[in-house]
mmCIF file of C-alpha atoms in Angstrom:
data_model
loop_
_atom_site.group_PDB
_atom_site.id
_atom_site.type_symbol
_atom_site.label_atom_id
_atom_site.label_comp_id
_atom_site.label_asym_id
_atom_site.label_seq_id
_atom_site.Cartn_x
_atom_site.Cartn_y
_atom_site.Cartn_z
ATOM 1 C CA UNK F 9 49.424 128.752 93.292
ATOM 2 C CA UNK F 10 49.528 132.231 91.662
ATOM 3 C CA UNK F 11 52.825 134.118 91.590
ATOM 4 C CA UNK F 12 53.006 137.838 92.417
ATOM 5 C CA UNK F 13 55.632 140.555 92.389
ATOM 6 C CA UNK F 14 55.156 143.749 94.358
ATOM 7 C CA UNK F 15 56.744 147.185 94.545
ATOM 8 C CA UNK F 16 57.696 149.085 97.696
ATOM 9 C CA UNK F 17 58.943 152.666 97.788
ATOM 10 C CA UNK F 18 61.269 152.841 100.797
ATOM 11 C CA UNK F 19 63.670 155.813 100.717
ATOM 12 C CA UNK F 20 66.913 155.295 102.662
ATOM 13 C CA UNK F 21 66.285 151.564 103.120
ATOM 14 C CA UNK F 22 69.326 149.515 104.178
ATOM 15 C CA UNK F 23 70.183 145.881 103.457
ATOM 16 C CA UNK F 24 69.699 144.951 107.117
ATOM 17 C CA UNK F 25 66.245 146.538 107.209
ATOM 18 C CA UNK F 26 65.213 144.713 104.030
ATOM 19 C CA UNK F 27 66.409 141.349 105.367
ATOM 20 C CA UNK F 28 64.656 141.863 108.705
ATOM 21 C CA UNK F 29 61.407 142.674 106.903
ATOM 22 C CA UNK F 30 61.761 139.492 104.835
ATOM 23 C CA UNK F 31 62.309 137.407 107.974
ATOM 24 C CA UNK F 32 59.205 138.988 109.536
ATOM 25 C CA UNK F 33 57.212 138.056 106.420
ATOM 26 C CA UNK F 34 58.445 134.452 106.605
ATOM 27 C CA UNK F 35 57.352 134.161 110.246
ATOM 28 C CA UNK F 36 53.794 135.211 109.431
ATOM 29 C CA UNK F 37 53.307 133.884 105.885
ATOM 30 C CA UNK F 38 51.950 130.472 106.905
ATOM 31 C CA UNK F 39 48.917 132.066 108.555
ATOM 32 C CA UNK F 40 47.774 133.421 105.170
ATOM 33 C CA UNK F 41 48.871 130.532 102.942
ATOM 34 C CA UNK F 42 51.611 132.699 101.409
ATOM 35 C CA UNK F 43 55.257 131.971 100.632
ATOM 36 C CA UNK F 44 57.744 134.803 100.171
ATOM 37 C CA UNK F 45 60.447 133.547 97.802
ATOM 38 C CA UNK F 46 62.977 136.314 97.188
ATOM 39 C CA UNK F 47 63.401 140.065 96.887
ATOM 40 C CA UNK F 48 65.433 142.698 95.043
ATOM 41 C CA UNK F 49 66.604 145.965 96.621
ATOM 42 C CA UNK F 50 67.586 149.118 94.740
ATOM 43 C CA UNK F 51 69.188 151.118 97.548
ATOM 44 C CA UNK F 52 69.922 154.238 95.462
ATOM 45 C CA UNK F 53 66.359 154.516 94.169
ATOM 46 C CA UNK F 54 64.762 153.391 97.454
ATOM 47 C CA UNK F 55 62.851 150.558 95.772
ATOM 48 C CA UNK F 56 62.190 146.983 96.852
ATOM 49 C CA UNK F 57 60.508 144.194 94.874
ATOM 50 C CA UNK F 58 59.202 140.964 96.436
ATOM 51 C CA UNK F 59 58.417 137.727 94.613
ATOM 52 C CA UNK F 60 55.759 135.723 96.404
ATOM 53 C CA UNK F 61 53.343 132.833 95.981
ATOM 54 C CA UNK F 62 49.861 133.286 97.415
ATOM 55 C CA UNK F 63 46.179 132.518 96.928
ATOM 56 C CA UNK F 64 45.374 136.153 96.019
ATOM 57 C CA UNK F 65 46.619 139.740 96.287
ATOM 58 C CA UNK F 66 44.796 140.350 99.556
ATOM 59 C CA UNK F 67 46.637 137.511 101.299
ATOM 60 C CA UNK F 68 49.966 138.776 99.960
ATOM 61 C CA UNK F 69 49.250 142.311 101.179
ATOM 62 C CA UNK F 70 48.064 141.119 104.599
ATOM 63 C CA UNK F 71 51.385 139.449 105.368
ATOM 64 C CA UNK F 72 53.247 142.733 104.797
ATOM 65 C CA UNK F 73 50.616 144.723 106.659
ATOM 66 C CA UNK F 74 50.706 142.616 109.809
ATOM 67 C CA UNK F 75 54.383 141.607 109.854
ATOM 68 C CA UNK F 76 56.091 144.998 109.540
ATOM 69 C CA UNK F 77 53.548 147.465 108.130
ATOM 70 C CA UNK F 78 55.360 148.222 104.862
ATOM 71 C CA UNK F 79 52.456 147.687 102.462
ATOM 72 C CA UNK F 80 53.327 147.546 98.742
ATOM 73 C CA UNK F 81 52.190 150.384 96.477
ATOM 74 C CA UNK F 82 51.633 147.899 93.617
ATOM 75 C CA UNK F 83 51.070 144.145 93.390
ATOM 76 C CA UNK F 84 50.908 142.392 90.026
ATOM 77 C CA UNK F 85 50.308 138.747 89.168
ATOM 78 C CA UNK F 86 53.073 137.411 86.915
ATOM 79 C CA UNK F 87 53.392 134.385 84.694
ATOM 80 C CA UNK F 88 56.114 132.179 86.225
ATOM 81 C CA UNK F 89 57.844 131.485 82.901
ATOM 82 C CA UNK F 90 57.777 135.114 81.795
ATOM 83 C CA UNK F 91 58.951 136.289 85.212
ATOM 84 C CA UNK F 92 61.832 133.834 85.027
ATOM 85 C CA UNK F 93 62.731 135.130 81.559
ATOM 86 C CA UNK F 94 62.742 138.771 82.628
ATOM 87 C CA UNK F 95 64.413 138.413 86.017
ATOM 88 C CA UNK F 96 66.750 135.541 85.037
ATOM 89 C CA UNK F 97 67.661 132.236 86.623
ATOM 90 C CA UNK F 98 71.404 132.576 87.096
ATOM 91 C CA UNK F 99 71.112 134.065 90.563
ATOM 92 C CA UNK F 100 72.251 133.512 94.143
ATOM 93 C CA UNK F 101 69.909 134.091 97.075
ATOM 94 C CA UNK F 102 71.139 135.179 100.514
ATOM 95 C CA UNK F 103 68.346 135.254 103.112
ATOM 96 C CA UNK F 104 65.904 136.036 100.324
ATOM 97 C CA UNK F 105 68.046 138.819 98.814
ATOM 98 C CA UNK F 106 68.868 138.265 95.137
ATOM 99 C CA UNK F 107 72.455 138.503 93.912
ATOM 100 C CA UNK F 108 73.746 137.950 90.415
ATOM 101 C CA UNK F 109 75.863 134.901 89.686
ATOM 102 C CA UNK F 110 78.968 137.073 90.073
ATOM 103 C CA UNK F 111 77.959 137.843 93.664
ATOM 104 C CA UNK F 112 76.948 141.451 92.975
ATOM 105 C CA UNK F 113 73.608 142.468 94.459
ATOM 106 C CA UNK F 114 70.846 142.634 91.836
ATOM 107 C CA UNK F 115 68.837 145.901 92.120
ATOM 108 C CA UNK F 116 66.071 144.538 89.887
ATOM 109 C CA UNK F 117 66.566 147.055 87.061
ATOM 110 C CA UNK F 118 66.283 145.517 83.607
ATOM 111 C CA UNK F 119 67.458 146.805 80.227
ATOM 112 C CA UNK F 120 65.474 146.311 77.019
ATOM 113 C CA UNK F 121 66.892 146.312 73.493
ATOM 114 C CA UNK F 122 64.512 146.471 70.525
ATOM 115 C CA UNK F 123 65.548 146.143 66.882
ATOM 116 C CA UNK F 124 63.073 147.122 64.170
ATOM 117 C CA UNK F 125 64.169 146.120 60.688
ATOM 118 C CA UNK F 126 62.818 145.779 57.184
ATOM 119 C CA UNK F 127 64.438 143.520 54.570
ATOM 120 C CA UNK F 128 63.432 143.656 50.908
ATOM 121 C CA UNK F 129 63.583 139.903 50.324
ATOM 122 C CA UNK F 130 62.446 136.945 52.420
ATOM 123 C CA UNK F 131 65.840 135.231 52.603
ATOM 124 C CA UNK F 132 67.478 138.410 53.846
ATOM 125 C CA UNK F 133 64.761 138.909 56.448
ATOM 126 C CA UNK F 134 65.320 135.441 57.886
ATOM 127 C CA UNK F 135 69.105 135.890 57.905
ATOM 128 C CA UNK F 136 68.793 139.272 59.621
ATOM 129 C CA UNK F 137 66.439 137.894 62.243
ATOM 130 C CA UNK F 138 68.769 134.966 62.947
ATOM 131 C CA UNK F 139 71.779 137.285 63.174
ATOM 132 C CA UNK F 140 70.017 139.549 65.693
ATOM 133 C CA UNK F 141 68.946 136.596 67.847
ATOM 134 C CA UNK F 142 72.517 135.257 67.847
ATOM 135 C CA UNK F 143 73.813 138.666 68.957
ATOM 136 C CA UNK F 144 71.341 138.673 71.841
ATOM 137 C CA UNK F 145 72.733 135.350 73.073
ATOM 138 C CA UNK F 146 76.337 136.484 72.599
ATOM 139 C CA UNK F 147 75.848 139.314 75.105
ATOM 140 C CA UNK F 148 73.747 137.322 77.609
ATOM 141 C CA UNK F 149 70.448 138.762 76.471
ATOM 142 C CA UNK F 150 67.217 136.805 76.828
ATOM 143 C CA UNK F 151 64.917 137.135 73.839
ATOM 144 C CA UNK F 152 61.332 138.217 74.486
ATOM 145 C CA UNK F 153 58.812 136.848 72.008
ATOM 146 C CA UNK F 154 55.999 139.351 71.510
ATOM 147 C CA UNK F 155 52.788 138.306 69.775
ATOM 148 C CA UNK F 156 52.155 140.049 66.454
ATOM 149 C CA UNK F 157 55.510 141.849 66.477
ATOM 150 C CA UNK F 158 58.248 141.780 63.851
ATOM 151 C CA UNK F 159 60.633 143.724 66.084
ATOM 152 C CA UNK F 160 63.226 141.636 67.878
ATOM 153 C CA UNK F 161 63.324 142.309 71.630
ATOM 154 C CA UNK F 162 65.708 141.177 74.361
ATOM 155 C CA UNK F 163 66.132 141.796 78.084
ATOM 156 C CA UNK F 164 69.516 142.266 79.750
ATOM 157 C CA UNK F 165 70.675 142.391 83.359
ATOM 158 C CA UNK F 166 73.531 144.737 82.385
ATOM 159 C CA UNK F 167 73.315 148.089 80.584
ATOM 160 C CA UNK F 168 76.894 147.676 79.355
ATOM 161 C CA UNK F 169 76.138 144.335 77.678
ATOM 162 C CA UNK F 170 72.920 145.700 76.157
ATOM 163 C CA UNK F 171 74.799 148.654 74.636
ATOM 164 C CA UNK F 172 77.589 146.406 73.295
ATOM 165 C CA UNK F 173 74.940 144.170 71.738
ATOM 166 C CA UNK F 174 73.158 147.139 70.141
ATOM 167 C CA UNK F 175 76.399 148.460 68.656
ATOM 168 C CA UNK F 176 77.356 145.004 67.350
ATOM 169 C CA UNK F 177 73.940 144.608 65.691
ATOM 170 C CA UNK F 178 74.227 148.122 64.278
ATOM 171 C CA UNK F 179 77.640 147.353 62.780
ATOM 172 C CA UNK F 180 76.443 144.047 61.314
ATOM 173 C CA UNK F 181 73.249 145.389 59.738
ATOM 174 C CA UNK F 182 75.026 148.469 58.382
ATOM 175 C CA UNK F 183 77.001 146.181 56.053
ATOM 176 C CA UNK F 184 73.876 145.558 53.986
ATOM 177 C CA UNK F 185 72.095 148.904 53.845
ATOM 178 C CA UNK F 186 70.917 148.293 50.269
ATOM 179 C CA UNK F 187 68.634 145.453 51.274
ATOM 180 C CA UNK F 188 67.966 146.098 54.966
ATOM 181 C CA UNK F 189 66.946 149.173 56.926
ATOM 182 C CA UNK F 190 66.884 149.167 60.729
ATOM 183 C CA UNK F 191 66.509 151.213 63.908
ATOM 184 C CA UNK F 192 67.334 150.329 67.514
ATOM 185 C CA UNK F 193 65.916 151.432 70.880
ATOM 186 C CA UNK F 194 67.431 150.973 74.346
ATOM 187 C CA UNK F 195 65.536 151.565 77.594
ATOM 188 C CA UNK F 196 65.888 150.810 81.302
ATOM 189 C CA UNK F 197 63.319 150.381 84.033
ATOM 190 C CA UNK F 198 62.082 148.626 87.127
ATOM 191 C CA UNK F 199 60.183 145.329 86.850
ATOM 192 C CA UNK F 200 56.986 146.527 88.584
ATOM 193 C CA UNK F 201 55.490 150.010 88.285
ATOM 194 C CA UNK F 202 52.787 151.836 90.204
ATOM 195 C CA UNK F 203 50.493 151.231 87.211
ATOM 196 C CA UNK F 204 50.548 147.523 88.117
ATOM 197 C CA UNK F 205 52.575 146.605 85.052
ATOM 198 C CA UNK F 206 55.332 144.020 84.914
ATOM 199 C CA UNK F 207 58.188 145.303 82.660
ATOM 200 C CA UNK F 208 55.622 146.490 80.039
ATOM 201 C CA UNK F 209 56.514 150.153 80.520
ATOM 202 C CA UNK F 210 60.202 149.553 79.763
ATOM 203 C CA UNK F 211 59.457 147.302 76.770
ATOM 204 C CA UNK F 212 56.971 149.858 75.430
ATOM 205 C CA UNK F 213 59.553 152.642 75.635
ATOM 206 C CA UNK F 214 62.250 150.613 73.842
ATOM 207 C CA UNK F 215 59.796 149.786 71.045
ATOM 208 C CA UNK F 216 58.800 153.432 70.680
ATOM 209 C CA UNK F 217 62.427 154.523 70.516
ATOM 210 C CA UNK F 218 63.179 151.958 67.822
ATOM 211 C CA UNK F 219 60.133 153.053 65.805
ATOM 212 C CA UNK F 220 61.018 156.755 65.800
ATOM 213 C CA UNK F 221 64.817 156.596 65.551
ATOM 214 C CA UNK F 222 66.516 157.738 62.385
ATOM 215 C CA UNK F 223 67.454 154.890 60.063
ATOM 216 C CA UNK F 224 70.621 153.149 61.252
ATOM 217 C CA UNK F 225 70.572 154.900 64.635
ATOM 218 C CA UNK F 226 70.451 153.633 68.217
ATOM 219 C CA UNK F 227 68.157 155.795 70.370
ATOM 220 C CA UNK F 228 68.863 155.554 74.110
ATOM 221 C CA UNK F 229 66.630 156.517 77.050
ATOM 222 C CA UNK F 230 68.031 158.861 79.747
ATOM 223 C CA UNK F 231 67.862 156.257 82.530
ATOM 224 C CA UNK F 232 69.720 153.717 80.402
ATOM 225 C CA UNK F 233 72.457 156.273 79.744
ATOM 226 C CA UNK F 234 72.687 157.095 83.435
ATOM 227 C CA UNK F 235 73.091 153.444 84.452
ATOM 228 C CA UNK F 236 75.526 152.495 81.686
ATOM 229 C CA UNK F 237 79.226 152.570 82.582
ATOM 230 C CA UNK F 238 80.106 153.268 78.962
ATOM 231 C CA UNK F 239 79.699 156.900 77.930
ATOM 232 C CA UNK F 240 76.878 156.657 75.402
ATOM 233 C CA UNK F 241 77.731 160.050 73.912
ATOM 234 C CA UNK F 242 81.457 159.448 73.320
ATOM 235 C CA UNK F 243 82.782 159.840 69.777
ATOM 236 C CA UNK F 244 83.304 156.101 69.263
ATOM 237 C CA UNK F 245 79.567 155.463 69.580
ATOM 238 C CA UNK F 246 78.663 156.408 66.013
ATOM 239 C CA UNK F 247 74.990 157.000 65.260
ATOM 240 C CA UNK F 248 74.042 156.500 68.911
ATOM 241 C CA UNK F 249 71.870 159.223 70.431
ATOM 242 C CA UNK F 250 71.095 159.728 74.121
ATOM 243 C CA UNK F 251 67.792 161.440 74.845
ATOM 244 C CA UNK F 252 67.243 164.003 77.555
ATOM 245 C CA UNK F 253 64.451 163.545 80.095
ATOM 246 C CA UNK F 254 62.444 166.277 78.358
ATOM 247 C CA UNK F 255 62.881 164.599 74.960
ATOM 248 C CA UNK F 256 61.741 161.237 76.296
ATOM 249 C CA UNK F 257 58.719 162.895 77.893
ATOM 250 C CA UNK F 258 57.836 164.558 74.571
ATOM 251 C CA UNK F 259 58.151 161.289 72.635
ATOM 252 C CA UNK F 260 56.013 159.457 75.188
ATOM 253 C CA UNK F 261 53.374 162.194 75.020
ATOM 254 C CA UNK F 262 53.196 162.075 71.209
ATOM 255 C CA UNK F 263 53.066 158.280 71.072
ATOM 256 C CA UNK F 264 50.339 158.119 73.716
ATOM 257 C CA UNK F 265 48.279 160.675 71.800
ATOM 258 C CA UNK F 266 48.660 158.649 68.597
ATOM 259 C CA UNK F 267 47.762 155.422 70.411
ATOM 260 C CA UNK F 268 44.618 157.009 71.817
ATOM 261 C CA UNK F 269 43.654 158.404 68.396
ATOM 262 C CA UNK F 270 44.636 155.351 66.355
ATOM 263 C CA UNK F 271 41.069 154.712 65.141
ATOM 264 C CA UNK F 272 40.291 158.406 64.572
ATOM 265 C CA UNK F 273 40.158 158.744 60.783
ATOM 266 C CA UNK F 274 40.128 162.541 60.989
ATOM 267 C CA UNK F 275 43.383 162.649 62.985
ATOM 268 C CA UNK F 276 45.798 165.246 61.591
ATOM 269 C CA UNK F 277 48.765 167.391 62.509
ATOM 270 C CA UNK F 278 46.336 169.934 63.949
ATOM 271 C CA UNK F 279 44.910 167.233 66.241
ATOM 272 C CA UNK F 280 48.412 166.386 67.501
ATOM 273 C CA UNK F 281 49.307 170.062 67.925
ATOM 274 C CA UNK F 282 46.188 170.704 70.003
ATOM 275 C CA UNK F 283 46.606 167.577 72.151
ATOM 276 C CA UNK F 284 50.299 168.276 72.746
ATOM 277 C CA UNK F 285 49.596 171.894 73.706
ATOM 278 C CA UNK F 286 52.171 173.520 71.459
ATOM 279 C CA UNK F 287 52.402 175.434 68.201
ATOM 280 C CA UNK F 288 52.910 173.794 64.812
ATOM 281 C CA UNK F 289 56.365 175.358 64.627
ATOM 282 C CA UNK F 290 57.369 173.937 68.025
ATOM 283 C CA UNK F 291 56.035 170.499 67.122
ATOM 284 C CA UNK F 292 57.832 170.520 63.786
ATOM 285 C CA UNK F 293 61.172 171.528 65.334
ATOM 286 C CA UNK F 294 60.993 168.926 68.084
ATOM 287 C CA UNK F 295 59.954 166.012 65.873
ATOM 288 C CA UNK F 296 62.460 166.960 63.183
ATOM 289 C CA UNK F 297 65.284 167.209 65.722
ATOM 290 C CA UNK F 298 64.490 163.885 67.381
ATOM 291 C CA UNK F 299 63.582 161.740 64.389
ATOM 292 C CA UNK F 300 64.924 163.489 61.313
ATOM 293 C CA UNK F 301 61.366 163.382 59.931
ATOM 294 C CA UNK F 302 58.662 165.941 59.230
ATOM 295 C CA UNK F 303 55.616 165.570 61.534
ATOM 296 C CA UNK F 304 53.431 164.154 58.727
ATOM 297 C CA UNK F 305 56.034 161.498 57.985
ATOM 298 C CA UNK F 306 56.418 160.771 61.697
ATOM 299 C CA UNK F 307 52.659 160.212 62.052
ATOM 300 C CA UNK F 308 52.494 158.165 58.849
ATOM 301 C CA UNK F 309 55.337 155.866 59.907
ATOM 302 C CA UNK F 310 53.878 155.226 63.361
ATOM 303 C CA UNK F 311 50.445 154.523 61.882
ATOM 304 C CA UNK F 312 51.849 152.103 59.335
ATOM 305 C CA UNK F 313 53.911 150.362 62.005
ATOM 306 C CA UNK F 314 50.744 149.984 64.066
ATOM 307 C CA UNK F 315 48.850 148.780 60.986
ATOM 308 C CA UNK F 316 51.436 146.114 60.342
ATOM 309 C CA UNK F 317 51.128 144.875 63.910
ATOM 310 C CA UNK F 318 47.344 144.789 63.631
ATOM 311 C CA UNK F 319 47.617 142.920 60.351
ATOM 312 C CA UNK F 320 49.723 140.226 61.992
ATOM 313 C CA UNK F 321 47.103 139.971 64.744
ATOM 314 C CA UNK F 322 44.372 139.918 62.062
ATOM 315 C CA UNK F 323 42.248 142.562 63.791
ATOM 316 C CA UNK F 324 39.352 144.408 62.169
ATOM 317 C CA UNK F 325 40.871 147.829 62.874
ATOM 318 C CA UNK F 326 43.612 147.174 60.324
ATOM 319 C CA UNK F 327 41.616 148.089 57.203
ATOM 320 C CA UNK F 328 40.512 151.436 58.649
ATOM 321 C CA UNK F 329 44.025 152.248 59.841
ATOM 322 C CA UNK F 330 45.602 151.296 56.514
ATOM 323 C CA UNK F 331 43.059 153.396 54.628
ATOM 324 C CA UNK F 332 43.835 156.412 56.817
ATOM 325 C CA UNK F 333 47.598 155.828 56.500
ATOM 326 C CA UNK F 334 47.398 155.714 52.704
ATOM 327 C CA UNK F 335 45.370 158.952 52.680
ATOM 328 C CA UNK F 336 48.103 160.538 54.812
ATOM 329 C CA UNK F 337 50.673 159.451 52.212
ATOM 330 C CA UNK F 338 48.569 161.126 49.511
ATOM 331 C CA UNK F 339 48.257 164.381 51.457
ATOM 332 C CA UNK F 340 51.944 164.536 52.352
ATOM 333 C CA UNK F 341 52.954 163.830 48.762
ATOM 334 C CA UNK F 342 50.737 166.357 46.977
ATOM 335 C CA UNK F 343 53.688 168.126 45.436
ATOM 336 C CA UNK F 344 55.215 164.891 44.151
ATOM 337 C CA UNK F 345 54.715 163.483 40.695
ATOM 338 C CA UNK F 346 52.218 160.692 40.085
ATOM 339 C CA UNK F 347 55.057 158.234 39.534
ATOM 340 C CA UNK F 348 56.760 159.380 42.738
ATOM 341 C CA UNK F 349 53.537 158.877 44.691
ATOM 342 C CA UNK F 350 53.119 155.396 43.225
ATOM 343 C CA UNK F 351 56.631 154.527 44.351
ATOM 344 C CA UNK F 352 55.838 155.793 47.854
ATOM 345 C CA UNK F 353 52.628 153.750 48.084
ATOM 346 C CA UNK F 354 54.269 150.661 46.663
ATOM 347 C CA UNK F 355 57.120 150.987 49.139
ATOM 348 C CA UNK F 356 54.812 151.098 52.137
ATOM 349 C CA UNK F 357 52.512 148.365 50.866
ATOM 350 C CA UNK F 358 55.552 146.141 50.426
ATOM 351 C CA UNK F 359 56.431 146.960 54.024
ATOM 352 C CA UNK F 360 52.981 145.944 55.233
ATOM 353 C CA UNK F 361 52.832 142.864 52.979
ATOM 354 C CA UNK F 362 56.491 141.836 52.629
ATOM 355 C CA UNK F 363 57.563 139.602 49.766
ATOM 356 C CA UNK F 364 54.143 139.679 48.004
ATOM 357 C CA UNK F 365 54.543 142.690 45.683
#
């Protein structure tokens, strides 16, 4: 039977109210061929997530509607194995309410760590990948395997453990800067969103942060920083940057514009400026401050990262995107010598086709 997870927005909800609603669901679920399994409550945010088996979304919604009237604002079908990976198995359930193994109530929030790295030689790439995966396990992370992605991604139940893992990976990879470059992104979010997505929004943000971070840096989302007991901005956290809400919003806006325009061969800085609704000077200052890159370089890097992903998926869009990316390199290197331009092109082609040049 299909498995669903839903989202309820219930400001000021209490534990007793949540448990009573679950009991009411259990009393009525048999009529609709539904089975409510467990639920997570985030009291501070006023959010509740239910995990339920049912023949379809309508049956799932009808139980809520007729048992207590609190209809979900989003219902998404989830793969049982993937749901288990994201939400974890080491849990305790009390009258349907999920607690962590330690006994602490689980609010459902999950923390995503993404590491993007590039190694110059195959052996080093494999060693780096293995080292990252081992660090995930050391800090109780659960690795997420994403199709067509070279980035290493893990989900954590604890922001503190995710940050410790990121810093440990950062320290380890920094020992070999000559052969390996890397960036890290950390994000936090709820499992189900109003867009009917299951954890995708949080994973997408972590990947974007890792793609735009300065080399060797850990870029942290505002919500992650808020939920982490460790002060992300303290002096001991070297090369770790916490974004503001406005900065995250700006990054998301730029990345969404680039995603929408990915096949537009005439895309330029002027296109981004117009779509973002700001001046070239404003755009330059913001991108430079957040990424340490000029806007042209920022666009080029994101396009090439997308091209590499498309190459791994063997999609037809890759050739067009690569052609446009190379033309961007030419335009942004007009003042460079011919030999310098060749080095730039060779560097990025070796990134797209590692170990073949």
